[in-house]
PDB file of C-alpha atoms in Angstrom:
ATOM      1  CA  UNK Y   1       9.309  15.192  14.949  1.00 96.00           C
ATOM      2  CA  UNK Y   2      11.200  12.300  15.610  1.00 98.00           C
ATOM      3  CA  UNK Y   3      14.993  12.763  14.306  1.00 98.00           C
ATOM      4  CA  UNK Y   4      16.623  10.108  12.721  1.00 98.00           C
ATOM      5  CA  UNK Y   5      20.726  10.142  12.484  1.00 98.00           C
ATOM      6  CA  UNK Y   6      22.783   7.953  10.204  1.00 98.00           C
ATOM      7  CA  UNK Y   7      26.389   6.737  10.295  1.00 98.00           C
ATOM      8  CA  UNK Y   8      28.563   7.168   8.967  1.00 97.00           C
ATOM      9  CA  UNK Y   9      27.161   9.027   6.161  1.00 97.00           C
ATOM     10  CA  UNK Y  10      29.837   7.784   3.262  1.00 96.00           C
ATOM     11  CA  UNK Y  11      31.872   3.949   3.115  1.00 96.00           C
ATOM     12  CA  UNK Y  12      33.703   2.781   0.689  1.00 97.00           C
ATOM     13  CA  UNK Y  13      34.089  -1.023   0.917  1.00 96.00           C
ATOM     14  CA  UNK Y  14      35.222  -4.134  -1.343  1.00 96.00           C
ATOM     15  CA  UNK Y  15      33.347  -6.816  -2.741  1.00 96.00           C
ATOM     16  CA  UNK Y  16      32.829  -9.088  -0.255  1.00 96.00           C
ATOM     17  CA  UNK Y  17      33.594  -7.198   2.619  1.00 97.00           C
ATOM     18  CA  UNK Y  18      30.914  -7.161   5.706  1.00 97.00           C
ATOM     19  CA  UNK Y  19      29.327  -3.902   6.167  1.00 98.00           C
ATOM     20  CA  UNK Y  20      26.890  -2.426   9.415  1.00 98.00           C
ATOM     21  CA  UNK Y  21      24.964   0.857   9.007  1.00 98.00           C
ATOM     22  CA  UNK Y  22      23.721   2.283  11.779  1.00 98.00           C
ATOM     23  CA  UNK Y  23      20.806   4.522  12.753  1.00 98.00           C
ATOM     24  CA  UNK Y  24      19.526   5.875  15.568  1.00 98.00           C
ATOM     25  CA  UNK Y  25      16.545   7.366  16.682  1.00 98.00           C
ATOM     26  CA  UNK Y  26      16.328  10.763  18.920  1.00 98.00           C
ATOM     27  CA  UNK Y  27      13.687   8.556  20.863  1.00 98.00           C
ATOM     28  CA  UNK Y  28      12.497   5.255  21.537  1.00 98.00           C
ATOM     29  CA  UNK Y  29      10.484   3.942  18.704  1.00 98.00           C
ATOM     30  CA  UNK Y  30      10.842  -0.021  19.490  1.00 98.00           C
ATOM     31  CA  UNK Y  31      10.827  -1.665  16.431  1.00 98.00           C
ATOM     32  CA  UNK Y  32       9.198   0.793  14.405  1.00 98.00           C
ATOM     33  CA  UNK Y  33      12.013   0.989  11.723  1.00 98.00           C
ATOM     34  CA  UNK Y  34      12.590   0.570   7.690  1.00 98.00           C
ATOM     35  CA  UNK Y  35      15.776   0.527   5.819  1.00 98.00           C
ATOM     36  CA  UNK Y  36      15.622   1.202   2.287  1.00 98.00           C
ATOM     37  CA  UNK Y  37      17.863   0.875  -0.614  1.00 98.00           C
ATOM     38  CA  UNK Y  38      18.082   3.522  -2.806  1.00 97.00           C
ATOM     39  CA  UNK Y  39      20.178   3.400  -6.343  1.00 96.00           C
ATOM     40  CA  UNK Y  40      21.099   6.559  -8.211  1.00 94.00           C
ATOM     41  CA  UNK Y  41      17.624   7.783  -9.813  1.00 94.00           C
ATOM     42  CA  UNK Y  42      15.482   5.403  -8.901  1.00 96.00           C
ATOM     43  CA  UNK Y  43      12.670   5.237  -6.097  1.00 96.00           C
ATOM     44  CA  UNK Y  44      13.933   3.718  -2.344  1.00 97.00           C
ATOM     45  CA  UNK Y  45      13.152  -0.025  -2.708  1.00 97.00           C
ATOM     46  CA  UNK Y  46      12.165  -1.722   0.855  1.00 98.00           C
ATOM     47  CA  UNK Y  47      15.044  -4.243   2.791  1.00 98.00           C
ATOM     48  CA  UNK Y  48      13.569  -4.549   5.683  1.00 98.00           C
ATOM     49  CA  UNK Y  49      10.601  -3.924   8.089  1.00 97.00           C
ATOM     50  CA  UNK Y  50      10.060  -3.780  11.833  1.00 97.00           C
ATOM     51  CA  UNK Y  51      13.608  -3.418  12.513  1.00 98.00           C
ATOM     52  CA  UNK Y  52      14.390  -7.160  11.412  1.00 98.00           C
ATOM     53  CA  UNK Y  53      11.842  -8.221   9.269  1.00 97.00           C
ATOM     54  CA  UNK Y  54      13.489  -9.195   5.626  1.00 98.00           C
ATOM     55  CA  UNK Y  55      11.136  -8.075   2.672  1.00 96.00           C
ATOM     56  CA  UNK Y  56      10.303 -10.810   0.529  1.00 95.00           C
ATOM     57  CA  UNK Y  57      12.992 -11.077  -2.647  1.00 96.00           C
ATOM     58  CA  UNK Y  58      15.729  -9.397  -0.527  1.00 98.00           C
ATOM     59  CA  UNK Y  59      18.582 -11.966  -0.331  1.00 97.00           C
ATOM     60  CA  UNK Y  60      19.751 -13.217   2.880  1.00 97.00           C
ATOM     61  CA  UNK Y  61      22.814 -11.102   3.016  1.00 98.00           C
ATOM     62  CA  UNK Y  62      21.276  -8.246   4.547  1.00 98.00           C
ATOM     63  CA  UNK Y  63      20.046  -8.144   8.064  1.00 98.00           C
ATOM     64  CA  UNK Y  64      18.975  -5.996  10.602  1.00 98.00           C
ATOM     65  CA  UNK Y  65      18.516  -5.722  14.039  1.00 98.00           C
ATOM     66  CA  UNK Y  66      18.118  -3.396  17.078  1.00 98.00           C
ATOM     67  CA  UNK Y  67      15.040  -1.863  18.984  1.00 98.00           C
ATOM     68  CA  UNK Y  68      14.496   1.510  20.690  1.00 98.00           C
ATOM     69  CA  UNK Y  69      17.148   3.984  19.636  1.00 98.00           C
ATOM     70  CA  UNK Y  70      20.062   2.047  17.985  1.00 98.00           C
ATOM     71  CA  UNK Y  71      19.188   0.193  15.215  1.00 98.00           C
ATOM     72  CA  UNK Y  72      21.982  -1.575  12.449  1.00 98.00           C
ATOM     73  CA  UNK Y  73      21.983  -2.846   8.632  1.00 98.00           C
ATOM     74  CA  UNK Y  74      24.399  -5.421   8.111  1.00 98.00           C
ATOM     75  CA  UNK Y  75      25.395  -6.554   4.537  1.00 97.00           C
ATOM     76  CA  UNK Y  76      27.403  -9.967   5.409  1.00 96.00           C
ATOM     77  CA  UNK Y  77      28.995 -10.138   1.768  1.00 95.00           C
ATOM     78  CA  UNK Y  78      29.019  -7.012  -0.081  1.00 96.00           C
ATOM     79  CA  UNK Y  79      27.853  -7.837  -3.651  1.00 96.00           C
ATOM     80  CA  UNK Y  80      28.536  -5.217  -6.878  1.00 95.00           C
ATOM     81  CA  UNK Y  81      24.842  -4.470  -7.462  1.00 96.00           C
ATOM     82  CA  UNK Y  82      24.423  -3.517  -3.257  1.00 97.00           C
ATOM     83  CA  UNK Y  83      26.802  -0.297  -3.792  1.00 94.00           C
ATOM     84  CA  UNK Y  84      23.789   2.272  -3.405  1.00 96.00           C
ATOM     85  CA  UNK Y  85      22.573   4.836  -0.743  1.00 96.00           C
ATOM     86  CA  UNK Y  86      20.459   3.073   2.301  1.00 98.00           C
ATOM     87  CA  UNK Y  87      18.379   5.018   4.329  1.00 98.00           C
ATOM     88  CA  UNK Y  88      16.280   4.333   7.583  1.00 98.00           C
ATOM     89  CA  UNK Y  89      12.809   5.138   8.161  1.00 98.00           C
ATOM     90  CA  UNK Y  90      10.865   5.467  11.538  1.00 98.00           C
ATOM     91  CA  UNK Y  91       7.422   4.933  11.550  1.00 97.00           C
ATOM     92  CA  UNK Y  92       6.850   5.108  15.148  1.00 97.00           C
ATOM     93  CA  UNK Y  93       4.793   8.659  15.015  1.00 96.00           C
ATOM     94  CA  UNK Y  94       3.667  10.571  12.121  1.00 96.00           C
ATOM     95  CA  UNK Y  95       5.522  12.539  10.224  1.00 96.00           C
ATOM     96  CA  UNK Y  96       7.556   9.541   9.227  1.00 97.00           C
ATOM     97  CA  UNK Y  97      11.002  10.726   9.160  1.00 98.00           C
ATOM     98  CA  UNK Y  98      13.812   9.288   7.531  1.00 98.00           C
ATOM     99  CA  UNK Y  99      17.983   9.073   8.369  1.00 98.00           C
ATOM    100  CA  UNK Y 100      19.997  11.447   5.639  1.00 97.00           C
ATOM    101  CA  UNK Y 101      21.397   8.293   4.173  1.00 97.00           C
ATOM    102  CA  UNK Y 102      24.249   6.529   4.031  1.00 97.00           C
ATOM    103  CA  UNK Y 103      26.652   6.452   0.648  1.00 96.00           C
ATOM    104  CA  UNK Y 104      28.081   2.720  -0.010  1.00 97.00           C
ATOM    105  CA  UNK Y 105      31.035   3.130  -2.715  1.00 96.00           C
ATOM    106  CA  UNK Y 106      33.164   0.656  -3.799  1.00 90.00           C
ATOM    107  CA  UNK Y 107      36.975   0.924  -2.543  1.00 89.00           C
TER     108      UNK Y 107
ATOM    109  CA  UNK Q   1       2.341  -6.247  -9.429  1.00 90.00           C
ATOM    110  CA  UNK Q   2       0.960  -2.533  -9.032  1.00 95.00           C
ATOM    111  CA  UNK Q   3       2.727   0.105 -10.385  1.00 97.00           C
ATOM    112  CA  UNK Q   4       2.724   3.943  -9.996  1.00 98.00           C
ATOM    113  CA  UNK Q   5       3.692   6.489 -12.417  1.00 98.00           C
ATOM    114  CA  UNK Q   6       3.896  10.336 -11.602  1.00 98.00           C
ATOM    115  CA  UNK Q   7       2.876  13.203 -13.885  1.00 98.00           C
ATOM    116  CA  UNK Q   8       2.684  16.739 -13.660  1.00 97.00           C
ATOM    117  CA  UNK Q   9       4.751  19.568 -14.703  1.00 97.00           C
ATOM    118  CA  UNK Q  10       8.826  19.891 -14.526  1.00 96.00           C
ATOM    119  CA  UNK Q  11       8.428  23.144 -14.049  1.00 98.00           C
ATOM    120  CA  UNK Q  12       6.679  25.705 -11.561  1.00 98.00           C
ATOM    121  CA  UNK Q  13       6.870  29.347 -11.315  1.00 98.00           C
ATOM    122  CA  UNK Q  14       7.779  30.392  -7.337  1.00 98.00           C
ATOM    123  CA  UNK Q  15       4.206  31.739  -5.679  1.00 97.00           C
ATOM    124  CA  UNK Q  16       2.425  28.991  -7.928  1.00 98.00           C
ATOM    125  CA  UNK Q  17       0.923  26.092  -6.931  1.00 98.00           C
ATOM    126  CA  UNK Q  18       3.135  22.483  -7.904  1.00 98.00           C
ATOM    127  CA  UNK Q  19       0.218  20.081  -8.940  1.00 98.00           C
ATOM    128  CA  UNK Q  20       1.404  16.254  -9.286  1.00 98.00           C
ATOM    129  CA  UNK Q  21      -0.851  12.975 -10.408  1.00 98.00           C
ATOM    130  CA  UNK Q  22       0.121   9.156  -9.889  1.00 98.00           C
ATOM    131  CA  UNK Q  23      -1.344   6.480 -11.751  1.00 98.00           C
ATOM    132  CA  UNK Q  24      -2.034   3.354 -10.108  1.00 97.00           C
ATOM    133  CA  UNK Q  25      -1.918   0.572 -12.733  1.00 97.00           C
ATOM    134  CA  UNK Q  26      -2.019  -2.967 -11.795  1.00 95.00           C
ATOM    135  CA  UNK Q  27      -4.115  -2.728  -8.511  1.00 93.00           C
ATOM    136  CA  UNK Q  28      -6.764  -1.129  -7.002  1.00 92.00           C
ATOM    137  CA  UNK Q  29      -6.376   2.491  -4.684  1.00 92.00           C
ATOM    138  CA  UNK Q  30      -9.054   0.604  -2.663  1.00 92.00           C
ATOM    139  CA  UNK Q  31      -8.590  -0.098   0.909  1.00 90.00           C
ATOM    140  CA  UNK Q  32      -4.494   1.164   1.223  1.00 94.00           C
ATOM    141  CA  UNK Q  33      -3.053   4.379   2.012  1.00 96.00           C
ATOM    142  CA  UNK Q  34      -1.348   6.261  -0.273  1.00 97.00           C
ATOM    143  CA  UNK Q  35       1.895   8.920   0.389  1.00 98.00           C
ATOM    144  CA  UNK Q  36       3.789  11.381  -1.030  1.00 98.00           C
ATOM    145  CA  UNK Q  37       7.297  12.232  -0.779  1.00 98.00           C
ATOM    146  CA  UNK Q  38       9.961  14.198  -1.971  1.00 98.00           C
ATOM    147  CA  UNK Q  39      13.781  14.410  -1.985  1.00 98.00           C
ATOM    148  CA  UNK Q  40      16.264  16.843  -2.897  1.00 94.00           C
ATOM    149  CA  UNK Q  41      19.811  17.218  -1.715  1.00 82.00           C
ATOM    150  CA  UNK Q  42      19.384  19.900   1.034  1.00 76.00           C
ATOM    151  CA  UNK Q  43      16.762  18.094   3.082  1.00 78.00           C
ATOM    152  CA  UNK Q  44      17.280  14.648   2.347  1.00 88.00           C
ATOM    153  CA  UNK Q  45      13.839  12.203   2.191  1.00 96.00           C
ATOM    154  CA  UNK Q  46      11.082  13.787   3.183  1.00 97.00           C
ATOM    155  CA  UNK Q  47       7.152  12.203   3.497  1.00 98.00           C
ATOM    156  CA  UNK Q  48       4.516  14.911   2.812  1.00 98.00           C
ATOM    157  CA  UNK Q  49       1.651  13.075   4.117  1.00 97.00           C
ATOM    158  CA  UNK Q  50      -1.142  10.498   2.954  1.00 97.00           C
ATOM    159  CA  UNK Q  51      -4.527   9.689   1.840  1.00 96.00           C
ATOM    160  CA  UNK Q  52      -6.741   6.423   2.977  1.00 93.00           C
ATOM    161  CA  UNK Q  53      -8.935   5.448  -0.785  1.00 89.00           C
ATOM    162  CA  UNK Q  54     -11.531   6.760   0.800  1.00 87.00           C
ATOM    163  CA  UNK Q  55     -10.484  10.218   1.829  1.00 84.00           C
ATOM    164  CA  UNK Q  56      -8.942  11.330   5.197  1.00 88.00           C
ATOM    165  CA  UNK Q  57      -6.040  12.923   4.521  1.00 95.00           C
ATOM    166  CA  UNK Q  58      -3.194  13.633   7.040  1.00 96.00           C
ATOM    167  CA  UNK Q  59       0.017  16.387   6.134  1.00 97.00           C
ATOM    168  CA  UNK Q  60       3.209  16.246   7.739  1.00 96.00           C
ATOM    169  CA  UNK Q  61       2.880  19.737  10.000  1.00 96.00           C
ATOM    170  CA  UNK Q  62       5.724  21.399   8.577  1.00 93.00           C
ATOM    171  CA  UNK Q  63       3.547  21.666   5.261  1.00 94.00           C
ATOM    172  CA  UNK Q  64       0.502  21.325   6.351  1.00 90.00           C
ATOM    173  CA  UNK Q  65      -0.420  24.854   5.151  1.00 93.00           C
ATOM    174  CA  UNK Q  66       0.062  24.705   1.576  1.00 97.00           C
ATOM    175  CA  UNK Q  67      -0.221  20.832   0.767  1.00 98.00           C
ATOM    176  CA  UNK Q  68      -3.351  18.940  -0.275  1.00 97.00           C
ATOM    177  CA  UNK Q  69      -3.744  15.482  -1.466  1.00 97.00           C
ATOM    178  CA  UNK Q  70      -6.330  14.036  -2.950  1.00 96.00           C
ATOM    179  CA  UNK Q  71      -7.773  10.601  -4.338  1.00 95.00           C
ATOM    180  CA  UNK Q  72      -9.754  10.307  -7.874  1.00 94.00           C
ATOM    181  CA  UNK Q  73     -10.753   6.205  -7.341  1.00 92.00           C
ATOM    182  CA  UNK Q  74     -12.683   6.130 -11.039  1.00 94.00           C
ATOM    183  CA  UNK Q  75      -9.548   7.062 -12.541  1.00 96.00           C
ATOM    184  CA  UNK Q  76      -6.786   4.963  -9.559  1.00 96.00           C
ATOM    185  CA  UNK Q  77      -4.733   7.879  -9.413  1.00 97.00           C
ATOM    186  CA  UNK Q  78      -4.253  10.481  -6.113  1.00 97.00           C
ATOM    187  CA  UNK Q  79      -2.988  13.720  -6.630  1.00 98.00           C
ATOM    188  CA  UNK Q  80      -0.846  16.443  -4.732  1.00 98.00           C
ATOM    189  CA  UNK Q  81      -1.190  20.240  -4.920  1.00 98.00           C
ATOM    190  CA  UNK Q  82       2.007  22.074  -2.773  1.00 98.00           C
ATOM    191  CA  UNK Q  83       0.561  25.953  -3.218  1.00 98.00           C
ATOM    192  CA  UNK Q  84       3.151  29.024  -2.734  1.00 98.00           C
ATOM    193  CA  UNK Q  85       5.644  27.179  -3.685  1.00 98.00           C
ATOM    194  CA  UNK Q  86       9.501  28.835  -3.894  1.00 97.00           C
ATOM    195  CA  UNK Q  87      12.948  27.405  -4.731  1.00 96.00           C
ATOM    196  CA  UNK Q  88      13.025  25.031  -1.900  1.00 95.00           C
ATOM    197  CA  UNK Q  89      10.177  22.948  -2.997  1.00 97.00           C
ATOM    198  CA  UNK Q  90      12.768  22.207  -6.014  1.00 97.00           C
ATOM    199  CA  UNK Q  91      13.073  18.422  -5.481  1.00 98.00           C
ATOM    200  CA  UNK Q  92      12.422  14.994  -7.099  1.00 98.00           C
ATOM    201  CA  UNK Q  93       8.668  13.758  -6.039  1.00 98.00           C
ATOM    202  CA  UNK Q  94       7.740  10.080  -5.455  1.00 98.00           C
ATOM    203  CA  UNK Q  95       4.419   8.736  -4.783  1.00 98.00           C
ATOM    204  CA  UNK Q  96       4.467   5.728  -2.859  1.00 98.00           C
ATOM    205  CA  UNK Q  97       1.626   2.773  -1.824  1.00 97.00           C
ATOM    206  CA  UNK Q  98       1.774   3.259   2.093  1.00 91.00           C
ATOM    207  CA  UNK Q  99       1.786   3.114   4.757  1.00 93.00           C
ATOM    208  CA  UNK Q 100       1.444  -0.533   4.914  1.00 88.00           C
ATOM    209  CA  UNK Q 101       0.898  -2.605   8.006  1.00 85.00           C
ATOM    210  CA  UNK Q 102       1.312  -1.804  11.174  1.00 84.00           C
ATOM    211  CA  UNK Q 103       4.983  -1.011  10.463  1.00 90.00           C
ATOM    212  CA  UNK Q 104       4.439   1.690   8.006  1.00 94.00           C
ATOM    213  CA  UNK Q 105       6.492   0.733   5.481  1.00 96.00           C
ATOM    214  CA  UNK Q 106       6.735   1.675   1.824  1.00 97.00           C
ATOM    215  CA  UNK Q 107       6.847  -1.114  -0.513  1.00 94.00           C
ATOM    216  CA  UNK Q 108       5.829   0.264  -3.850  1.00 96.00           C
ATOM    217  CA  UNK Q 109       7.147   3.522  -5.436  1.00 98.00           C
ATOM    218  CA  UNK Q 110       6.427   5.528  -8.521  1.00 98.00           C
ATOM    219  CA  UNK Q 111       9.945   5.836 -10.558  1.00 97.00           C
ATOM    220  CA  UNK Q 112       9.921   9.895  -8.898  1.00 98.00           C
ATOM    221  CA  UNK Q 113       9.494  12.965 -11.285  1.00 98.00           C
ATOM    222  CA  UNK Q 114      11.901  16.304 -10.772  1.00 97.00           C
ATOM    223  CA  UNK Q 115       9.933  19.508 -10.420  1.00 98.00           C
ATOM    224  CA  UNK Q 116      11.978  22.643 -10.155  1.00 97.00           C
ATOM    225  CA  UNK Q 117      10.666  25.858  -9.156  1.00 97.00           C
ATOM    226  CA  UNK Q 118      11.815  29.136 -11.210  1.00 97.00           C
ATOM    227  CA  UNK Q 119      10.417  31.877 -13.009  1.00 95.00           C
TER     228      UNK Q 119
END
């Protein structure tokens, strides 16, 4: 299986603050990679595709970016409602595997 | 906009078999894939495998012994069976539409349903 490691696992940040996630893959998957947002209780809701790809209805202040093993969320402008857990998904080779997450609490 | 709903029991007794539906309202099960997942604290996210609408199923390996999933297309709903289950199958279950596109991404999610395991 293809192992997928987060960091850094917890940040606490302001509002308004730019924020980069980062996730990387024990082997090249090019640009076979999902990040997900996931808010307490509720079901992972899709950022972004194929590494870079913004999912429609996600605003502009997230972005992603990286291919083969080293892959980054950005949030430019750290908004109230974006303080959640993100996690990364490969889908390079089945099973699809995901990062353990990555906490985002306000400072 | 297609929704999914799990249902199933909260509870499972350990060497029993955890049976889960989800509802597809809003769309059709026809011609997408359709996953199952679950997520508790120790292990983190983890996809137990999918069905096509018209069958063909594939299980993630480490599972692939005790899970089944299945697709009911009369009534748009797919269903999961995890037999033998124990304490570590305690988690929060999701059924998902996906994987979608050549990406294999997950775009729509039931709202997850906690199963614990104890006798």
């Amino acid at each position: 299986d293809i192992q997928m490691t987060q960091s850094p696992s917890s940040l606490s940040a302001s509002v308004g603050d730019r924020v980069t996630i980062t996730c990387r893959a024990s082997q090249n998957i090019g640009s076979y990679l999902n990040w997900y947002q996931q808010q307490p209780g509720k079901a992972p809701n899709l950022l972004i595709s194929a590494a870079s790809s913004l999912h429609s209805g996600v605003p502009s202040r997230f972005g992603g970016s990286g291919s083969g093993t080293d892959f980054t969320l950005t949030i430019s402008s750290l908004q109230p409602e974006d303080f959640a857990t993100y996690f990364c998904q490969q889908s390079y080779s089945k099973p699809y595997t995901f990062g353990q997450g990555t906490k985002l609490e306000i400072k | 906009q297609v929704q999914l709903q799990e249902s199933g029991p909260g509870l499972v007794k350990p060497s029993e078999t955890l049976s889960l539906t989800c509802t597809v309202s809003g769309g059709s099960l026809r011609s997408y894939y359709w996953s199952w997942f679950r997520q508790s604290p120790g292990k983190g996210l983890e996809w137990l495998g999918y069905i096509y609408y018209s069958g063909g199923p594939y299980y993630s390996p480490s599972l692939k012994s005790r899970v089944s999933i299945s697709v009911d297309t009369s009534k748009n709903q797919f269903s999961l069976k995890l037999s033998f289950v124990t304490a570590a199958d305690t988690a929060v279950y999701f059924c998902a539409r996906g994987p979608y596109s050549n990406y294999g991404y997950f775009e729509h999610w039931g709202q997850g349903t906690l199963v614990s395991v104890s006798s």
